[in-house]
Short mmCIF file of C-alpha atoms in Angstrom, two decimals:
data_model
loop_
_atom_site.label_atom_id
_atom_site.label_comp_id
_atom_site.label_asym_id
_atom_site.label_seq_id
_atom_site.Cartn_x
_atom_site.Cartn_y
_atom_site.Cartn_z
CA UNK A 22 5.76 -184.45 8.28
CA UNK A 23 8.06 -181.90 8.16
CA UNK A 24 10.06 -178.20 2.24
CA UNK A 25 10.73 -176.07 -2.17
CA UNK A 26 11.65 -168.57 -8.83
CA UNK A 27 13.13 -166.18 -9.99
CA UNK A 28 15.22 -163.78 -7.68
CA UNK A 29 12.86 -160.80 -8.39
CA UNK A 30 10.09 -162.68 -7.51
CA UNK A 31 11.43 -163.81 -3.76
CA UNK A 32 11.93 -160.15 -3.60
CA UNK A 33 8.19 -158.84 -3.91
CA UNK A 34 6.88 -162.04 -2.76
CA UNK A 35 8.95 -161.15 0.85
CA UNK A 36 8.01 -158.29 1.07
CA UNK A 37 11.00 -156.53 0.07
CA UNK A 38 11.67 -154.20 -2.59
CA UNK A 39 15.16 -154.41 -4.61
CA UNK A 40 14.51 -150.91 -5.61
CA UNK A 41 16.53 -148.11 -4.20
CA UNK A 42 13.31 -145.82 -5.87
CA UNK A 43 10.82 -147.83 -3.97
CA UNK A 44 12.82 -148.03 -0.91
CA UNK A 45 13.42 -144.11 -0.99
CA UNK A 46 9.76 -143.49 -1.90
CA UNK A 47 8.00 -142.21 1.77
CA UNK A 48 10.79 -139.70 1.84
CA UNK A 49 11.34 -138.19 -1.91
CA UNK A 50 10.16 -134.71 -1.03
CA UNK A 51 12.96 -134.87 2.02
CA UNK A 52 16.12 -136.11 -0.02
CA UNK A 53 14.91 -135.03 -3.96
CA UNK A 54 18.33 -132.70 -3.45
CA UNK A 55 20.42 -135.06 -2.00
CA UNK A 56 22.07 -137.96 -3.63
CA UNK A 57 22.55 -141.47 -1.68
CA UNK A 58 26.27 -141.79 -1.68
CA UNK A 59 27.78 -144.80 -2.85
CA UNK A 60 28.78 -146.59 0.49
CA UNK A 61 24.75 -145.10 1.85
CA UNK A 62 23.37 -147.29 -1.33
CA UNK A 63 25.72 -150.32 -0.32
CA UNK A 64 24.76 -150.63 2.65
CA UNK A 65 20.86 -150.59 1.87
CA UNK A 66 21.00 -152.93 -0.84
CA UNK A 67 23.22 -155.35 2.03
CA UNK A 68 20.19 -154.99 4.62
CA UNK A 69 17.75 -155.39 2.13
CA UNK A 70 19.96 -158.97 0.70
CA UNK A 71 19.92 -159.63 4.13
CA UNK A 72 16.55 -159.28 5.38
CA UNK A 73 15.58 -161.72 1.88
CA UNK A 74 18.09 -164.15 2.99
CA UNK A 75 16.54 -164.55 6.85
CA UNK A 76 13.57 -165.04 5.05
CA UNK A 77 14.99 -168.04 2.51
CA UNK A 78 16.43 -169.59 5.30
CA UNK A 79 13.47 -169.57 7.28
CA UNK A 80 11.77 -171.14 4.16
CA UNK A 81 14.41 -173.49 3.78
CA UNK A 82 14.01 -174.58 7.92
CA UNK A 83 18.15 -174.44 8.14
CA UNK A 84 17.48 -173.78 11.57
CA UNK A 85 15.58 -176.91 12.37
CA UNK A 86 18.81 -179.11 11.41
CA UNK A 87 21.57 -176.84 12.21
CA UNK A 88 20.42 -176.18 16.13
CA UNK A 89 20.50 -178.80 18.69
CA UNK A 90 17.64 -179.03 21.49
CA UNK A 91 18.46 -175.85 23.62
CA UNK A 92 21.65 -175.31 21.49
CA UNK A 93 21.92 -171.56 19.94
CA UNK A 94 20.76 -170.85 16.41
CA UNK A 95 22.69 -171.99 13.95
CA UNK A 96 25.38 -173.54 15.98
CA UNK A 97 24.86 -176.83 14.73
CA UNK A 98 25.25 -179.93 17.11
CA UNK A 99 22.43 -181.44 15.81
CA UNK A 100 22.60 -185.59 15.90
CA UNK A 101 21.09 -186.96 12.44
CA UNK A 102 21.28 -190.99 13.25
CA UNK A 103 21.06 -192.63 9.34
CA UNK A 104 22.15 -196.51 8.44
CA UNK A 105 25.38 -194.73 7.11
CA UNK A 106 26.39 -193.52 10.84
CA UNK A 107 25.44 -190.19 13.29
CA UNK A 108 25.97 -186.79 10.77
CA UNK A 109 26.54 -183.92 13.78
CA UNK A 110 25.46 -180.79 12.13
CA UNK A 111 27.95 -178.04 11.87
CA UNK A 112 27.91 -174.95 12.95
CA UNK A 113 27.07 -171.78 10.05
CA UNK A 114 27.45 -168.91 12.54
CA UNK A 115 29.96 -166.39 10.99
CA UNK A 116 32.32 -167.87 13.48
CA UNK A 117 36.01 -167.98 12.08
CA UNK A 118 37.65 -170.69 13.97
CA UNK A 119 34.23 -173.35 14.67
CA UNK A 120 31.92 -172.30 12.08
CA UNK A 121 31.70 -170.04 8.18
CA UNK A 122 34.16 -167.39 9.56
CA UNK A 123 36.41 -167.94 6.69
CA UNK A 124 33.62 -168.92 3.78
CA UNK A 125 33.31 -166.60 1.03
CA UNK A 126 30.16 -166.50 -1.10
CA UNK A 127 31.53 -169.03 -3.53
CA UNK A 128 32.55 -171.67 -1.20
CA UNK A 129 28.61 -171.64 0.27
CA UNK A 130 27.20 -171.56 -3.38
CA UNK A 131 29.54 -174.98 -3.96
CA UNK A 132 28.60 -176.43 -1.10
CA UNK A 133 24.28 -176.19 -2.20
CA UNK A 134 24.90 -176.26 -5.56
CA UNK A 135 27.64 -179.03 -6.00
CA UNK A 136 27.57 -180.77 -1.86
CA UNK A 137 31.27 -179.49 -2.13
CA UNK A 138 33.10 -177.75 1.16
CA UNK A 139 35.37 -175.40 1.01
CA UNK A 140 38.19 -177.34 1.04
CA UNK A 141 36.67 -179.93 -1.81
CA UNK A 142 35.97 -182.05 0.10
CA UNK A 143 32.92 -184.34 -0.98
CA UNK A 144 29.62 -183.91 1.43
CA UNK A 145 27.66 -186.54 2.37
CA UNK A 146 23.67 -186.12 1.34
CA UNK A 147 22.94 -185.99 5.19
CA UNK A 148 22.66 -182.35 4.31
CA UNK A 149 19.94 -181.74 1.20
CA UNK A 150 22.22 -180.52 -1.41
CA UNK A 151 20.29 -182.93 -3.64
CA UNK A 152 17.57 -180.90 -3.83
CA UNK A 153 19.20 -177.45 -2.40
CA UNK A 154 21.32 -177.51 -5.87
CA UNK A 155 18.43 -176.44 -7.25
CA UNK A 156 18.33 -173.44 -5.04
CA UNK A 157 19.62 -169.62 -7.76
CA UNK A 158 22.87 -168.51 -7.31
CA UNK A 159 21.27 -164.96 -6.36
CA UNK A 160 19.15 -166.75 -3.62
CA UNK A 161 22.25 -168.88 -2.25
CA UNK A 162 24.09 -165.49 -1.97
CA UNK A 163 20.98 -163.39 0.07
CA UNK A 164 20.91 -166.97 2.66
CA UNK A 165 24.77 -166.68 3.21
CA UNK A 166 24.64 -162.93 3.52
CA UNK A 167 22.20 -163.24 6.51
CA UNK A 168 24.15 -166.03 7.90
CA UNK A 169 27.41 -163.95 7.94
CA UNK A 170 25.26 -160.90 9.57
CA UNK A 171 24.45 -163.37 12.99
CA UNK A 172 26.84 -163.25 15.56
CA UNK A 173 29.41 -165.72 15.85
CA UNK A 174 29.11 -168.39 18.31
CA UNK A 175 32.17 -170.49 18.92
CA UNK A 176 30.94 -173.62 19.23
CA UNK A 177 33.06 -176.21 18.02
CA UNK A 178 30.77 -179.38 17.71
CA UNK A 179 32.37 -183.55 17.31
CA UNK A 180 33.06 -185.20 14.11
CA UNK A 181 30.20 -186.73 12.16
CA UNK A 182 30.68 -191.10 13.33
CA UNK A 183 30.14 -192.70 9.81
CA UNK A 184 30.40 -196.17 9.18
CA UNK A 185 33.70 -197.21 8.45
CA UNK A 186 32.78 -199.27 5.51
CA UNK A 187 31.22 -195.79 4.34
CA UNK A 188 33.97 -193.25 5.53
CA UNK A 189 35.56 -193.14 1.66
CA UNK A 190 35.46 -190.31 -0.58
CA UNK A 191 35.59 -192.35 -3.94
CA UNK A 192 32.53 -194.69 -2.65
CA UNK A 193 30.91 -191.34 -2.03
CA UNK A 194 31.85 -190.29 -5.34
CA UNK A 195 30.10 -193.53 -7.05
CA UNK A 196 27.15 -192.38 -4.94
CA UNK A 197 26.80 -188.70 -6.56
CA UNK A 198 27.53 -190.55 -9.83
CA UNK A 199 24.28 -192.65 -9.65
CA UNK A 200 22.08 -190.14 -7.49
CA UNK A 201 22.74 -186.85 -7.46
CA UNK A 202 22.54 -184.48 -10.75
CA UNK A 203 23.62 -180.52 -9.90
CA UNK A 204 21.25 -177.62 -11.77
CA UNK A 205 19.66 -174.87 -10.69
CA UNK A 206 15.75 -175.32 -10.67
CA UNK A 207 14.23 -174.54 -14.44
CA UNK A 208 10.74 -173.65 -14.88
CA UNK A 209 8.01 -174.97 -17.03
CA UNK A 210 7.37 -172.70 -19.79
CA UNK A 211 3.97 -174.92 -19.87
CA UNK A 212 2.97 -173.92 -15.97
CA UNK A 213 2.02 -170.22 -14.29
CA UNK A 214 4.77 -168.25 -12.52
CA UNK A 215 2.55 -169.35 -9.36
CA UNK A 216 3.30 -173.46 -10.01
CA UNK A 217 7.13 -172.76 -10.44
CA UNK A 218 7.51 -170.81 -7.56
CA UNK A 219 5.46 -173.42 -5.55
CA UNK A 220 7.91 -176.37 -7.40
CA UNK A 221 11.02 -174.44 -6.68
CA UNK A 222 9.86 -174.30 -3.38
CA UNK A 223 8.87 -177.77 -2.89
CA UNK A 224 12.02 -179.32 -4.69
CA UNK A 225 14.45 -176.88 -4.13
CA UNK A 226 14.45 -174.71 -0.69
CA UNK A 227 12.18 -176.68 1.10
CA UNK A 228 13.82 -179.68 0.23
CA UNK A 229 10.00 -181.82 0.60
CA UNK A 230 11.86 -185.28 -0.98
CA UNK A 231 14.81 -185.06 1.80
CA UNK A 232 12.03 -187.02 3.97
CA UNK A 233 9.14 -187.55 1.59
CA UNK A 234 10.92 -190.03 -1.00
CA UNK A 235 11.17 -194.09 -0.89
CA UNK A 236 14.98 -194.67 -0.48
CA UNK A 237 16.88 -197.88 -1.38
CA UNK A 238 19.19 -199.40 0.92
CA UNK A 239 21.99 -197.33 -0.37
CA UNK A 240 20.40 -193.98 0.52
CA UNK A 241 19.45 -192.67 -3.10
CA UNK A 242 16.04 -191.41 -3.56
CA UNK A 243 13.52 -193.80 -5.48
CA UNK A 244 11.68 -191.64 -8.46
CA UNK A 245 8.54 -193.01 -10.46
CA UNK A 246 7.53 -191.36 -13.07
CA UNK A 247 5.39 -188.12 -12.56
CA UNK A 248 5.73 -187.90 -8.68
CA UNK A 249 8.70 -185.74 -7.95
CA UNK A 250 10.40 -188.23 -5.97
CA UNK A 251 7.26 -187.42 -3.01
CA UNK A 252 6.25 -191.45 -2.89
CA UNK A 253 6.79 -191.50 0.66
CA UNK A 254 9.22 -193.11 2.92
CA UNK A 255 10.47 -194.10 6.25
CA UNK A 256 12.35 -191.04 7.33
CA UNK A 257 16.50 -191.93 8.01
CA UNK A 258 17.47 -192.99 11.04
CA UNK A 259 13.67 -192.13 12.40
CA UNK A 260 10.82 -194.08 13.67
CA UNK A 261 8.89 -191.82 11.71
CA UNK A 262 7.16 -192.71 8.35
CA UNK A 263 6.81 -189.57 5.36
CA UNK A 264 3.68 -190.34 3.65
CA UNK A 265 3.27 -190.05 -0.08
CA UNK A 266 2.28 -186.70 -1.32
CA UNK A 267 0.82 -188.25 -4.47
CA UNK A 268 -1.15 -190.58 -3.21
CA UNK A 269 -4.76 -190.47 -2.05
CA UNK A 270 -4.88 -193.02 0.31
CA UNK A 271 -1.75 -191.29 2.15
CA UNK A 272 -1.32 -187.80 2.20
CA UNK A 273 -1.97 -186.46 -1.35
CA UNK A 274 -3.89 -183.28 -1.28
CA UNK A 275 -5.20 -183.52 -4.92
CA UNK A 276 -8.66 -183.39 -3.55
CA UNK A 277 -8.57 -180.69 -1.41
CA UNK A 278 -9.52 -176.88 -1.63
CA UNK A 279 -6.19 -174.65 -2.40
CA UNK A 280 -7.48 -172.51 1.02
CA UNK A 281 -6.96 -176.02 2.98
CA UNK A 282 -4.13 -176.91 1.66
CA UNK A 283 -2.68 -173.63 2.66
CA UNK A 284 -4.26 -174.18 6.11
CA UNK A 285 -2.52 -177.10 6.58
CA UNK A 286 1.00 -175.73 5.74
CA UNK A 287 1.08 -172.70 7.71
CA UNK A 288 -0.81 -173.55 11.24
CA UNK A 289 -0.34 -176.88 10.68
CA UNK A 290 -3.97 -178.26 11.21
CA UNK A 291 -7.17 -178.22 8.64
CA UNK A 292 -10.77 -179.55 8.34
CA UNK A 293 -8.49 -183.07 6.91
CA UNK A 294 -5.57 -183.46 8.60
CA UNK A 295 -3.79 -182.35 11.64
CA UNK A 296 0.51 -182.30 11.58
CA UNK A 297 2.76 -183.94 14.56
CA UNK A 298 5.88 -185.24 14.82
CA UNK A 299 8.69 -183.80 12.45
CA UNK A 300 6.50 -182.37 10.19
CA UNK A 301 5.12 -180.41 13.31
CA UNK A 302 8.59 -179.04 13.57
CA UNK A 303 8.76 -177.99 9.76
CA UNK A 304 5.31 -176.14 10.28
CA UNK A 305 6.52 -174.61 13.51
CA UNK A 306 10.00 -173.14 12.29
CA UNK A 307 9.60 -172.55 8.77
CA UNK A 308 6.38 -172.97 7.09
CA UNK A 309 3.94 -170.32 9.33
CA UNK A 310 6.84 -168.09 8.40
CA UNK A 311 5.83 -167.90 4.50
CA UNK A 312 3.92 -165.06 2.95
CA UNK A 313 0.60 -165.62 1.77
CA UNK A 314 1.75 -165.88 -1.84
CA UNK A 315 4.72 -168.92 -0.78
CA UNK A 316 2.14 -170.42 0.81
CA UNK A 317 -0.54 -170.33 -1.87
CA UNK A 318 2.33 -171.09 -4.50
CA UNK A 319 3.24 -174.25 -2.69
CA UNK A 320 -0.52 -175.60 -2.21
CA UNK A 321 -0.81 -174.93 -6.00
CA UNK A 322 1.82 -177.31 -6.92
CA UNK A 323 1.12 -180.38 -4.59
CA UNK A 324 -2.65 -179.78 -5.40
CA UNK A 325 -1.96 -180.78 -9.02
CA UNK A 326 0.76 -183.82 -8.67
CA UNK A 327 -0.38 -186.42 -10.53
CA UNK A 328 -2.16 -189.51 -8.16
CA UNK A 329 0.48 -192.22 -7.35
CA UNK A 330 0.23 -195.79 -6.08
CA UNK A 331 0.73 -196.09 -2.45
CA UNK A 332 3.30 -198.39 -2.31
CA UNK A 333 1.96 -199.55 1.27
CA UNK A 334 0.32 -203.07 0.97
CA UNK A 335 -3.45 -202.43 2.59
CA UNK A 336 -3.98 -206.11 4.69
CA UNK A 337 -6.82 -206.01 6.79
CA UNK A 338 -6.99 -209.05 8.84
CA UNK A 339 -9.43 -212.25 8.65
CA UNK A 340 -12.36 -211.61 11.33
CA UNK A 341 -11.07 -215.01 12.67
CA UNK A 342 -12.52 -215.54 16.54
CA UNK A 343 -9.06 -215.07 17.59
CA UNK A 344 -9.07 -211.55 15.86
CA UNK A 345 -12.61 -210.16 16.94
CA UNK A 346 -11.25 -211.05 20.76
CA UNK A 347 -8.36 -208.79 20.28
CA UNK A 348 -10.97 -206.16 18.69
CA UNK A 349 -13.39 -206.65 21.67
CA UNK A 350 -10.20 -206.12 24.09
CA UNK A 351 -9.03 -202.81 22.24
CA UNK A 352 -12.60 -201.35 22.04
CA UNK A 353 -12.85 -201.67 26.08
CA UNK A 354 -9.42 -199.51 25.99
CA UNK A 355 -10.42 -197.53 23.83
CA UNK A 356 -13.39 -196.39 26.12
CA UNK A 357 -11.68 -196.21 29.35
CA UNK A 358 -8.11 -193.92 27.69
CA UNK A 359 -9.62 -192.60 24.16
CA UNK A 360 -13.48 -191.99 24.13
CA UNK A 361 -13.78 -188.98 25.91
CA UNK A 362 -11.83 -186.82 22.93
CA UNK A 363 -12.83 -188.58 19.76
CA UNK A 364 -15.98 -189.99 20.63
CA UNK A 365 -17.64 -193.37 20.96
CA UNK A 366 -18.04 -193.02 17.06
CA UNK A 367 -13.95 -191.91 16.46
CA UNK A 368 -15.70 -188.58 15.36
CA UNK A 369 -13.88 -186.10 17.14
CA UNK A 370 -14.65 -182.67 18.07
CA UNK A 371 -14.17 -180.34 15.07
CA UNK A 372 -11.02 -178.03 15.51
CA UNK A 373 -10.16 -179.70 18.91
CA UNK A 374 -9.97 -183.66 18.63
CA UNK A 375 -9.02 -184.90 15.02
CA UNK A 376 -11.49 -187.78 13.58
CA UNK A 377 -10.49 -191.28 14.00
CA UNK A 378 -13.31 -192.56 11.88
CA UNK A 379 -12.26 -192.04 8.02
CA UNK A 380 -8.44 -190.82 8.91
CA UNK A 381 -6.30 -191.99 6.65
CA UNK A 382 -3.52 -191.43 8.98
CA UNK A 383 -5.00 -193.71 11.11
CA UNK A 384 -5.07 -196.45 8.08
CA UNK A 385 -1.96 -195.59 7.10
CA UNK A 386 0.84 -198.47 6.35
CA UNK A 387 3.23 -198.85 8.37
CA UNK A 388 1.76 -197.56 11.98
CA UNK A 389 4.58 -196.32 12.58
CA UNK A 390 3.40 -192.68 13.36
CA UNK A 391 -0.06 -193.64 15.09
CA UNK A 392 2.00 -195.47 17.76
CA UNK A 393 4.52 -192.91 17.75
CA UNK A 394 1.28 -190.32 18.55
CA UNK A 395 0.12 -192.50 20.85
CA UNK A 396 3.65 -193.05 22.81
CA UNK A 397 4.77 -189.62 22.28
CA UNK A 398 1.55 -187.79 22.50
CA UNK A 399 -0.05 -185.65 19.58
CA UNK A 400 0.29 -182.23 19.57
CA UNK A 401 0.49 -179.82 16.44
CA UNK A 402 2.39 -177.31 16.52
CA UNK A 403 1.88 -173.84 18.41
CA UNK A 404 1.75 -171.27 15.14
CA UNK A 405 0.50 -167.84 14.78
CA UNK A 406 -2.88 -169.08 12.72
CA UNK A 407 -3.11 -171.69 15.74
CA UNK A 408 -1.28 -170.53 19.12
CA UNK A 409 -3.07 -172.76 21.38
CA UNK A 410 -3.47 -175.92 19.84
CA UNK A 411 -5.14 -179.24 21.78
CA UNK A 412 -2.96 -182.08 22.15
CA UNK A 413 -2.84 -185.53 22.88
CA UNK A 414 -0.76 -186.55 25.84
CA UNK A 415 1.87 -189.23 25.85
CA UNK A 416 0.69 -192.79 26.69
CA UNK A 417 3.71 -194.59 27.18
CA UNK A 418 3.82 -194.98 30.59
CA UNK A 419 0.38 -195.63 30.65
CA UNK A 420 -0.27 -198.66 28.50
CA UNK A 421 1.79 -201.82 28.29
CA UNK A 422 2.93 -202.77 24.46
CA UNK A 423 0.79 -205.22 23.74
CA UNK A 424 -2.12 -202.88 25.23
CA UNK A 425 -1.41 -200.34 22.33
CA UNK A 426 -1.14 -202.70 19.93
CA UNK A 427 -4.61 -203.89 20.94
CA UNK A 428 -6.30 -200.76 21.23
CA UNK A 429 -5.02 -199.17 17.41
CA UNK A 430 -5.87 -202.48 16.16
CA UNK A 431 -9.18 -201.75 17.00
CA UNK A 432 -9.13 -198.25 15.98
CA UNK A 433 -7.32 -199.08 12.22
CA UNK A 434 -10.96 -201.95 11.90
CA UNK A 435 -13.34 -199.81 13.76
CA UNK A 436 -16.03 -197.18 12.22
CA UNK A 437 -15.57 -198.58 8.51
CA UNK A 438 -11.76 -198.05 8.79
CA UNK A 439 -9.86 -201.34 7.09
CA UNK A 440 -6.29 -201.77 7.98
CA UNK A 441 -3.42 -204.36 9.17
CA UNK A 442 -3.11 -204.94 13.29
CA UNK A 443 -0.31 -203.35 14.73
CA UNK A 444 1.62 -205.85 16.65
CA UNK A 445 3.60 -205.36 20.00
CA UNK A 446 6.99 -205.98 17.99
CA UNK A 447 6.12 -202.56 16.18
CA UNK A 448 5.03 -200.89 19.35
CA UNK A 449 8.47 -202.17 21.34
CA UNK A 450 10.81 -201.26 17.83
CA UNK A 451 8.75 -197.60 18.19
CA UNK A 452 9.45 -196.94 22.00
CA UNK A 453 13.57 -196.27 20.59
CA UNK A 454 14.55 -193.04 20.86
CA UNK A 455 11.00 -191.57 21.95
CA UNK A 456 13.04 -188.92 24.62
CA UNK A 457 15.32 -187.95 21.55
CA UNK A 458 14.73 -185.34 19.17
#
């Protein structure tokens, strides 16, 4: 996997009040004679901006991009490899010489709103400001406001590497002409306050279509009509595929009870579906962290996106001789590596071992994330609704290429499930970068 409305609203639905009344109320009988002074009320309103702002980033995941493995928070460092070159994420700690030191609350409301630094320079959309532009002014201002309250780290990471047929401001400029349209996020006068909170959400802070949109070769985000720009896609620079969120055969959640869909967001498993890879991450670092209302909010709005077209190609192979050999030879790996969890049916164990039978992950098109799972291992992530979750443990040293490919052939035409073979050219292509993060 790994997200995204009006400022009062984040307020209450944080927790936090934004008035001094409220705030004051537990001790009224102790200061009824005695006046807050000026700098007193200052300073509370700052902690309470503050304490909203942690809580926007954490819905926003800045952490997961801006923090390298065992880096410190917010240092950046972070390698993003795309087709355009290797983005290094920068450091946001209030750091004056390697990271926002010097940043005023204008120059971080141009860089979501606009993809502008400080200096004017043009961003590149390896960071979201396609879909953070949609992020209030008043919400920009509480997430910069906890980022200057951090303590600096001087960390002073290496240049982004981008293509050199790429590194030019007015191609970039040609780019935001065609792709990227700045405004704040405006609500539906036609939906509840619930469905605009859960779109600004989806769209906006969480940035969902960062990874969940079709891209063309040139990067910008392919919208159809009616599906938010959530078709699915192969994720940049990742051997990871985002499945649609509008369509059924994929990972559209149309059907599903609101209480599942919320499930699924905040622990990160459900009765239908189980999260790994990236979107394991998302659930991990940001999504658990939502109050009940985000979370409810959110599963509102993808429950009622409209159904899409998968734009996968479902191509279930001929039952040639050939064919049901290659079957036969999977099913006997299958039993020896695989049976023991999911069954000799692919049933599972309810809450332990996900289904194989019926999974649409398991059908999905391209493979690309049941071999990862299989190379990689599959584990969801640890969350507070689900500390202790059963995994899946890495098969990559175990079986040769052509042995997975074999055995998730089987799976993807075994139990009623229909789908293409997986080949050992997709295995091999999926082994890249399966140490990286």
């Amino acid at each position: 996997m790994k997200i995204a409305v009006i400022a009062a609203a984040v307020a209450v639905l944080a927790g936090i009040s934004l008035s001094p009344g409220v705030i004051g109320a537990t001790s009224l009988k102790k200061e009824a004679k005695a006046e807050k002074s000026p700098t007193s009320l200052s300073s509370v309103l700052l902690k309470q901006r503050q304490a909203r702002g942690a809580y926007l980033a954490r819905a926003g995941n800045c952490i997961g991009c801006h923090t390298t493995q065992g880096g410190l928070a917010y240092a950046g460092g972070r390698k993003l490899a795309t087709p355009f070159g290797t983005f290094v994420t920068s450091n946001i700690t209030p750091d004056k010489a390697t990271g926002i030191g010097d940043w005023n609350e204008d120059d971080f409301w141009k860089a979501l709103h606009e993809g502008k630094s400080r200096d004017g320079r043009l961003l590149y959309p390896a960071f979201p400001y396609t879909e953070y532009t949609k992020i209030t002014r008043e919400d920009s201002d509480a997430i910069f406001a906890h980022l200057r309250a951090l303590e600096p780290v001087v960390q002073q990471n290496p240049p982004s590497q981008v293509a050199s047929r790429y590194d030019f401001q007015p191609l970039l400029t040609l780019w935001r002409a065609a792709y990227f349209k700045p405004g704040v996020y405006q609500a539906d006068p036609t939906k509840s306050t619930e469905w605009n909170r859960g779109a600004y959400l989806v769209q906006g802070l969480g940035h969902c279509s960062a990874c969940h949109a079709e891209r063309n070769p040139l990067g910008g985000m392919i919208g159809r009509k009616g599906d938010d720009k959530l078709g699915g896609g192969q994720i940049m620079g990742s051997n990871w595929y985002a499945p649609s969120l509008t369509s059924s055969l994929e990972a559209s959640t149309a059907g599903w009870p609101i209480e599942e869909i919320v499930q699924l967001l905040t622990t990160g498993i459900s009765p239908r579906a189980t999260t790994s890879g990236p979107m394991a991450e998302v659930v991990s670092q940001s999504l658990q962290h939502l109050t009940k209302e985000d979370a409810r909010a959110m599963a509102v709005y993808l429950k009622s996106l409209p159904e899409t077209q998968s734009h996968q190609q479902v191509n279930p192979p001929a039952q040639t001789e050939q064919v049901q050999a290659w079957l036969r030879y999977g099913a006997r790996i299958y039993k020896e590596h695989c049976q023991d969890c999911h069954g000799d049916s692919g049933q599972g164990a309810p809450g332990i071992y996900p289904p194989l039978a019926g999974n649409r992950s398991v059908t999905l098109t391209p493979p690309t994330n049941l071999i990862r799972s299989v190379l990689n291992g599959g584990y969801p992530p640890s969350t507070a609704g689900n500390p202790r979750p059963y995994g899946m443990p890495p098969f990559a040293q175990v079986l040769r290429d052509g042995e997975v490919a074999l055995v998730l052939s089987y799976i993807r035409n075994a139990w009623g499930n229909r789908a293409s073979l997986v080949t050992t050219a997709q295995v091999d292509k999926s082994r890249e970068g399966i140490t990286e993060r």
